[in-house]
Amino acid sequence: MLAARLARLSRRQRLVLVGMLVSCAVVVMLATILVVATPTTGGTAKTAGSHPPGAKTQPLTLTGLPAPSPANTAPGTWGPAAPAFAQTVAFATASPATAWVCGVTGGTVQLASTHDGGQTWAAYRASVAGQACAISISPATAQTIALTISQCAGTCAANAPAALYRSSDGGQHWAQATLPTGGGFGGVLGWSGTTLYATTNDPLHPLAVSVGGAAFALRDDITRFSGQIAALGASGGSICAVLRATPTGTATPANSAPLLVQSGNDGVVWSLVSLSDAPFVPTFVQLSADGTLLALEGADTLVASRTLGATWQSAAPFTAGQTLGGDRFAARTPDGTLVALLQATSGVGKANLAILASGTRTWQPLAAPPAGARLVALTWNAAGHPATLWASMGGHLIILSLSL
């Protein structure tokens, strides 16, 4: 039948048909050559957005460890915070009694969680090894946690690449996050609601943002301002970043005031926080965990702003002859209570702690932290009243329970 149909074609039609068949044969042959010549890895072609050569992803699982001994530090005195391996701590503002700690011992990353304000802990060993870790909890829900693990030789530098893991079920399951460039994360984390902000080790794109658990997107507008990202936190409905200058010999004092910048569009565009209502030059500016900006007016008065520096409220002056100590620690709880580490304006003598309860005009002394301790956090209870002061000493955490 096919031969009969071909016989009915004109000579010109036969030539056109032969030409089409030859063209098809050439296309098939070229495609076959390209497929054979193209290398593959494990039989799977590399797709856009996959990890570049050398980038590693590792699953993270937690294995239960024996429960640490319950903490029994008496109120008003400093004592160890269980467990002993804890080096960094994070608190859940949505559930003040919940906290997570992490630490590294001999390359082994360990974590622990508490749901009763640190009285009892559940401890875990992570399946991923590292030399440093940082942990943070979403202020919107205590179930959402972020953890970075740095893997570097010896002591990790501030910009050492780190792997970032997230859990949305209170630490039961963890998923590793990635960056579009395949690079590493830094060790500074911050939240604005359910949006997670994380530093990277890429100087061109120093910040990565994940909105509501989505994939991370890189941000670079913040590079318009000098200094490295030292802290991230929400205030006044925006995300704020504290930028600290890197000391260069004697040109940059270690205690110079940092820059504060803010973004109201998920970190796409940043602007300088203008201290417009401050008739003073602040020598200290800090973002408190409750979302308040704290600054030092002169040498003896803390001022607080809940409006990103637009308006300020002065607290009672420190006791005569006192100013913020060398570590320059000050913090505020939601009920308005202030805690500060003070020292003599002469610089002579031991630093001491003081607390200014909400609605009062006199700073009261607290038990001074042990020598070598560095204050890291002030936590509060469900009513917003101060509950515990946390400090790091010798690679471990110690606490001061407050009872007002």
Coordinates of C-alpha atoms in Angstrom, one line a residue:
M1 CA 0.0 0.0 0.0
L2 CA 2.9 2.4 0.9
A3 CA 4.6 1.6 -2.4
A4 CA 1.5 2.4 -4.3
R5 CA 1.0 5.7 -2.6
L6 CA 4.7 6.6 -3.3
A7 CA 4.2 5.7 -7.0
R8 CA 1.4 8.2 -7.3
L9 CA 3.6 11.1 -6.1
S10 CA 5.3 13.4 -8.6
R11 CA 9.1 13.5 -8.9
R12 CA 9.1 16.9 -7.0
Q13 CA 7.0 15.5 -4.1
R14 CA 9.3 12.5 -3.8
L15 CA 12.4 14.8 -3.5
V16 CA 10.7 16.9 -0.8
L17 CA 9.8 13.8 1.2
V18 CA 13.3 12.4 1.0
G19 CA 14.7 15.8 2.2
M20 CA 12.4 15.8 5.2
L21 CA 13.5 12.3 6.2
V22 CA 17.2 13.2 5.9
S23 CA 16.7 16.3 8.1
C24 CA 14.9 14.3 10.8
A25 CA 17.7 11.7 10.8
V26 CA 20.4 14.5 11.2
V27 CA 18.5 16.0 14.2
V28 CA 18.1 12.7 15.9
M29 CA 21.9 11.9 15.4
L30 CA 22.9 15.3 16.9
A31 CA 20.7 14.9 19.9
T32 CA 22.2 11.5 20.6
I33 CA 25.7 12.9 20.4
L34 CA 24.9 15.7 22.9
V35 CA 23.3 13.3 25.4
V36 CA 26.3 10.9 25.2
A37 CA 28.8 13.8 25.6
T38 CA 27.1 15.5 28.5
P39 CA 28.4 14.4 31.9
T40 CA 26.0 13.5 34.7
T41 CA 26.4 13.1 38.5
G42 CA 24.7 10.0 39.8
G43 CA 22.4 10.0 36.8
T44 CA 20.7 13.3 37.9
A45 CA 21.1 16.5 36.0
K46 CA 22.0 19.6 38.0
T47 CA 19.1 22.0 38.1
A48 CA 19.0 25.8 38.7
G49 CA 19.2 26.6 42.4
S50 CA 20.8 23.3 43.4
H51 CA 24.0 23.3 45.5
P52 CA 27.3 24.1 43.8
P53 CA 30.1 21.5 44.0
G54 CA 31.5 21.1 47.5
A55 CA 28.4 22.3 49.3
K56 CA 27.1 19.8 51.9
T57 CA 23.8 19.3 53.5
Q58 CA 23.4 17.1 56.5
P59 CA 20.2 15.9 58.2
L60 CA 19.9 16.8 61.9
T61 CA 18.4 14.5 64.4
L62 CA 18.4 14.7 68.2
T63 CA 19.1 11.8 70.5
G64 CA 18.0 11.9 74.1
L65 CA 20.6 12.2 76.9
P66 CA 20.1 11.7 80.6
A67 CA 18.2 14.5 82.2
P68 CA 20.5 17.1 83.9
S69 CA 20.2 17.6 87.6
P70 CA 17.4 20.1 88.5
A71 CA 18.7 23.6 89.2
N72 CA 18.2 24.6 92.8
T73 CA 19.7 28.1 92.9
A74 CA 18.2 30.1 95.7
P75 CA 16.5 33.4 94.7
G76 CA 18.9 36.4 95.0
T77 CA 22.1 34.3 94.6
W78 CA 24.1 33.3 91.5
G79 CA 24.3 29.6 90.7
P80 CA 24.9 27.1 87.8
A81 CA 22.2 26.8 85.2
A82 CA 21.7 23.2 84.2
P83 CA 22.9 21.7 82.0
A84 CA 26.7 22.2 82.3
F85 CA 27.4 22.2 78.5
A86 CA 25.1 25.2 77.8
Q87 CA 26.9 28.1 76.2
T88 CA 24.1 30.1 74.5
V89 CA 20.5 30.5 75.5
A90 CA 17.2 31.5 73.7
F91 CA 13.8 32.3 75.2
A92 CA 10.3 32.1 73.9
T93 CA 8.6 35.5 74.4
A94 CA 5.3 33.8 73.5
S95 CA 5.8 31.3 76.3
P96 CA 8.2 32.8 78.9
A97 CA 8.8 29.5 80.7
T98 CA 10.2 27.9 77.6
A99 CA 13.9 28.1 76.7
W100 CA 16.5 26.3 74.7
V101 CA 20.3 26.2 75.2
C102 CA 23.0 24.8 73.0
G103 CA 26.7 24.1 73.5
V104 CA 29.6 22.2 72.0
T105 CA 31.9 19.8 73.9
G106 CA 34.7 18.2 72.0
G107 CA 33.0 18.8 68.7
T108 CA 29.7 17.3 69.9
V109 CA 26.7 19.7 69.7
Q110 CA 24.3 19.3 72.5
L111 CA 20.9 21.0 73.2
A112 CA 18.5 21.2 76.0
S113 CA 15.0 22.6 76.5
T114 CA 13.0 23.7 79.6
H115 CA 9.3 24.4 79.9
D116 CA 9.4 25.5 83.6
G117 CA 11.7 28.5 83.5
G118 CA 14.9 26.4 83.9
Q119 CA 14.0 24.3 86.9
T120 CA 14.2 21.0 84.9
W121 CA 15.7 20.3 81.4
A122 CA 15.5 17.6 78.7
A123 CA 18.9 17.2 77.0
Y124 CA 19.8 16.0 73.5
R125 CA 22.9 15.2 71.4
A126 CA 22.8 16.5 67.8
S127 CA 23.8 14.2 64.9
V128 CA 25.8 17.1 63.3
A129 CA 29.2 17.9 64.8
G130 CA 30.5 21.5 65.1
Q131 CA 32.6 23.9 67.0
A132 CA 30.1 26.6 67.8
C133 CA 26.3 27.1 67.9
A134 CA 23.6 29.7 68.3
I135 CA 19.9 29.2 68.8
S136 CA 16.8 31.4 68.6
I137 CA 13.0 31.1 69.1
S138 CA 10.3 32.9 67.2
P139 CA 8.5 35.4 69.3
A140 CA 5.2 34.4 67.6
T141 CA 5.3 30.7 68.7
A142 CA 7.6 28.7 70.9
Q143 CA 7.3 25.8 68.5
T144 CA 9.4 27.5 65.8
I145 CA 13.2 27.3 66.5
A146 CA 16.3 28.2 64.5
L147 CA 19.7 26.7 65.2
T148 CA 23.1 27.5 63.5
I149 CA 26.1 25.1 63.8
S150 CA 29.5 26.4 62.7
Q151 CA 32.1 23.8 61.5
C152 CA 35.5 25.3 61.4
A153 CA 39.1 24.5 62.5
G154 CA 39.7 25.5 66.0
T155 CA 38.0 28.6 67.3
C156 CA 35.3 29.8 64.9
A157 CA 35.7 33.4 63.6
A158 CA 32.7 35.7 63.7
N159 CA 32.0 35.3 60.0
A160 CA 32.7 31.6 59.9
P161 CA 30.1 29.7 57.6
A162 CA 27.5 27.9 59.5
A163 CA 24.6 25.5 58.7
L164 CA 21.2 26.6 59.7
Y165 CA 18.4 24.2 60.8
R166 CA 14.8 25.0 61.6
S167 CA 12.1 23.2 63.5
S168 CA 8.4 24.0 63.4
D169 CA 7.3 21.4 65.9
G170 CA 9.2 22.4 69.1
G171 CA 12.4 20.6 68.2
Q172 CA 11.1 17.2 67.2
H173 CA 12.1 17.5 63.6
W174 CA 14.7 19.7 61.9
A175 CA 15.2 20.8 58.3
Q176 CA 18.3 22.4 56.9
A177 CA 17.9 25.8 55.2
T178 CA 20.0 26.8 52.2
L179 CA 21.0 30.0 50.6
P180 CA 20.5 30.8 46.8
T181 CA 24.3 31.1 46.4
G182 CA 25.1 27.9 48.3
G183 CA 27.1 29.8 50.9
G184 CA 27.0 29.6 54.7
F185 CA 25.1 31.4 57.3
G186 CA 26.5 33.5 60.1
G187 CA 25.8 33.2 63.9
V188 CA 23.4 36.2 64.3
L189 CA 19.7 35.4 64.2
G190 CA 16.6 37.6 64.7
W191 CA 12.9 37.5 64.3
S192 CA 10.0 39.8 63.4
G193 CA 6.9 37.8 64.0
T194 CA 7.3 34.6 61.9
T195 CA 10.0 36.2 59.6
L196 CA 13.5 34.9 60.3
Y197 CA 16.5 37.0 59.7
A198 CA 20.0 35.4 59.6
T199 CA 23.4 36.8 58.8
T200 CA 25.5 35.2 56.1
N201 CA 29.3 35.0 55.5
D202 CA 28.8 36.7 52.1
P203 CA 30.0 40.4 52.4
L204 CA 28.0 41.3 49.3
H205 CA 24.8 39.8 50.7
P206 CA 25.2 39.9 54.5
L207 CA 21.6 39.1 55.4
A208 CA 19.2 36.4 54.5
V209 CA 15.4 36.6 55.1
S210 CA 12.8 33.8 55.3
V211 CA 9.2 35.1 55.4
G212 CA 6.9 32.7 57.3
G213 CA 9.1 29.7 56.8
A214 CA 9.7 30.1 53.1
A215 CA 13.0 29.8 51.4
F216 CA 15.7 32.3 52.2
A217 CA 16.3 35.3 50.0
L218 CA 19.5 37.4 50.1
R219 CA 19.5 41.1 51.1
D220 CA 22.3 43.6 50.4
D221 CA 20.9 47.1 51.0
I222 CA 22.1 47.0 54.6
T223 CA 25.7 47.2 53.2
R224 CA 25.1 50.9 52.6
F225 CA 25.8 51.4 56.4
S226 CA 29.2 50.8 58.0
G227 CA 29.7 48.1 60.6
Q228 CA 29.0 44.5 61.1
I229 CA 25.6 43.1 62.1
A230 CA 25.9 42.4 65.9
A231 CA 22.2 42.0 66.8
L232 CA 18.8 41.7 65.1
G233 CA 15.4 42.2 66.7
A234 CA 11.9 43.6 66.2
S235 CA 10.9 47.0 67.6
G236 CA 7.9 49.2 66.7
G237 CA 6.7 46.8 64.0
S238 CA 10.0 46.8 62.2
I239 CA 13.1 44.7 62.2
C240 CA 16.1 46.5 63.7
A241 CA 19.8 45.8 63.2
V242 CA 22.6 46.9 65.5
L243 CA 25.8 47.6 63.5
R244 CA 29.0 47.7 65.4
A245 CA 32.2 49.1 63.8
T246 CA 35.2 46.7 63.7
P247 CA 37.9 48.3 66.0
T248 CA 40.9 49.5 63.9
G249 CA 43.7 50.2 66.4
T250 CA 43.0 53.2 68.5
A251 CA 40.8 54.9 65.7
T252 CA 37.6 53.0 66.8
P253 CA 36.9 52.8 70.5
A254 CA 35.6 49.5 71.6
N255 CA 32.7 51.1 73.4
S256 CA 31.7 53.5 70.6
A257 CA 28.0 53.9 70.0
P258 CA 26.7 51.5 67.4
L259 CA 24.5 52.4 64.4
L260 CA 20.8 51.3 64.5
V261 CA 19.1 50.7 61.2
Q262 CA 15.6 49.5 60.5
S263 CA 13.5 48.0 57.7
G264 CA 9.7 47.7 57.4
N265 CA 9.7 45.6 54.2
D266 CA 11.3 42.3 55.2
G267 CA 14.9 43.7 54.9
V268 CA 14.7 44.9 51.3
V269 CA 15.4 48.6 52.1
W270 CA 17.0 49.8 55.3
S271 CA 17.1 53.3 56.9
L272 CA 19.0 54.8 59.7
V273 CA 17.2 55.1 63.0
S274 CA 17.1 58.8 63.8
L275 CA 17.1 59.6 67.6
S276 CA 14.9 62.6 66.8
D277 CA 13.5 63.2 70.3
A278 CA 16.9 62.8 72.1
P279 CA 18.4 66.2 73.1
F280 CA 21.7 64.3 73.9
V281 CA 24.4 62.4 72.1
P282 CA 23.9 58.8 73.2
T283 CA 27.1 56.9 74.0
F284 CA 25.2 53.7 74.3
V285 CA 22.3 52.3 72.3
Q286 CA 20.9 48.8 72.7
L287 CA 17.8 46.9 71.6
S288 CA 16.3 45.1 74.6
A289 CA 14.6 41.7 74.2
D290 CA 11.2 43.3 74.8
G291 CA 11.5 45.4 71.7
T292 CA 12.5 48.6 73.5
L293 CA 15.5 50.8 72.5
L294 CA 17.7 51.8 75.5
A295 CA 20.1 54.6 75.4
L296 CA 22.3 56.4 77.9
E297 CA 21.7 60.1 78.5
G298 CA 24.9 61.7 79.8
A299 CA 26.5 59.2 82.1
D300 CA 23.9 58.5 84.7
T301 CA 20.4 58.1 83.2
L302 CA 18.9 55.4 81.0
V303 CA 16.2 56.5 78.5
A304 CA 13.8 54.1 76.8
S305 CA 11.9 54.3 73.5
R306 CA 9.1 52.1 72.2
T307 CA 8.8 54.1 69.0
L308 CA 12.2 53.4 67.3
G309 CA 13.8 56.6 68.8
A310 CA 11.0 59.0 67.9
T311 CA 10.1 59.6 71.6
W312 CA 12.0 58.7 74.7
Q313 CA 11.2 58.3 78.4
S314 CA 13.8 58.9 81.1
A315 CA 14.3 56.6 84.0
A316 CA 15.4 57.7 87.4
P317 CA 19.2 58.5 87.5
F318 CA 21.6 55.9 88.8
T319 CA 22.9 56.2 92.3
A320 CA 25.3 59.1 92.5
G321 CA 28.8 58.3 91.1
Q322 CA 27.6 55.4 89.1
T323 CA 27.4 54.7 85.3
L324 CA 27.1 51.8 83.0
G325 CA 29.8 49.2 83.5
G326 CA 32.4 48.1 81.0
D327 CA 30.2 45.3 79.6
R328 CA 27.5 48.0 79.1
F329 CA 24.6 45.7 79.9
A330 CA 21.1 47.1 80.3
A331 CA 17.8 45.3 79.8
R332 CA 14.1 46.0 80.2
T333 CA 11.1 43.7 80.9
P334 CA 7.6 44.2 79.5
D335 CA 6.3 45.6 82.8
G336 CA 8.9 48.5 82.6
T337 CA 11.5 47.2 85.0
L338 CA 15.1 48.0 84.2
V339 CA 18.3 46.1 85.1
A340 CA 21.8 47.5 84.6
L341 CA 25.4 46.6 85.3
L342 CA 27.0 49.6 87.0
Q343 CA 30.4 50.8 88.1
A344 CA 31.9 53.9 89.6
T345 CA 32.4 56.8 87.2
S346 CA 36.0 56.8 88.3
G347 CA 36.4 53.3 86.8
V348 CA 37.7 52.1 90.2
G349 CA 36.0 49.2 92.0
K350 CA 34.0 46.2 91.2
A351 CA 31.0 46.3 88.9
N352 CA 27.6 45.9 90.5
L353 CA 24.1 45.1 89.5
A354 CA 21.1 47.3 90.1
I355 CA 17.4 47.1 89.4
L356 CA 14.7 49.8 89.0
A357 CA 11.3 48.3 89.5
S358 CA 8.5 49.7 87.4
G359 CA 6.9 52.8 88.9
T360 CA 9.8 53.4 91.4
R361 CA 12.4 56.2 91.5
T362 CA 15.3 54.4 93.3
W363 CA 17.7 51.8 91.9
Q364 CA 18.1 48.9 94.2
P365 CA 21.2 46.6 94.4
L366 CA 21.3 43.0 93.2
A367 CA 23.9 40.3 93.8
A368 CA 26.9 41.2 91.7
P369 CA 27.9 38.6 89.1
P370 CA 31.1 36.6 89.8
A371 CA 34.3 37.8 88.4
G372 CA 34.7 36.9 84.8
A373 CA 31.0 36.5 84.2
R374 CA 29.3 38.3 81.2
L375 CA 25.6 39.1 81.4
V376 CA 23.7 37.8 78.4
A377 CA 19.9 38.0 79.1
L378 CA 17.1 39.1 81.4
T379 CA 13.9 37.0 81.2
W380 CA 10.5 37.6 82.6
N381 CA 7.4 35.6 83.6
A382 CA 4.0 35.4 82.1
A383 CA 3.0 38.7 83.7
G384 CA 6.0 40.5 82.2
H385 CA 7.8 40.8 85.6
P386 CA 11.6 40.1 85.8
A387 CA 12.3 36.4 86.6
T388 CA 16.0 35.5 85.8
L389 CA 19.3 37.0 84.9
W390 CA 21.6 34.9 82.8
A391 CA 25.4 35.2 82.4
S392 CA 28.1 33.3 80.7
M393 CA 31.2 32.4 82.6
G394 CA 34.0 30.0 81.6
G395 CA 32.0 28.6 78.7
H396 CA 29.0 27.8 80.9
L397 CA 25.8 29.6 81.9
I398 CA 25.0 30.8 85.4
I399 CA 21.7 32.4 86.6
L400 CA 20.4 34.8 89.2
S401 CA 16.8 34.1 90.2
L402 CA 14.9 37.3 90.9
S403 CA 12.0 37.6 93.3
L404 CA 10.4 41.0 93.6

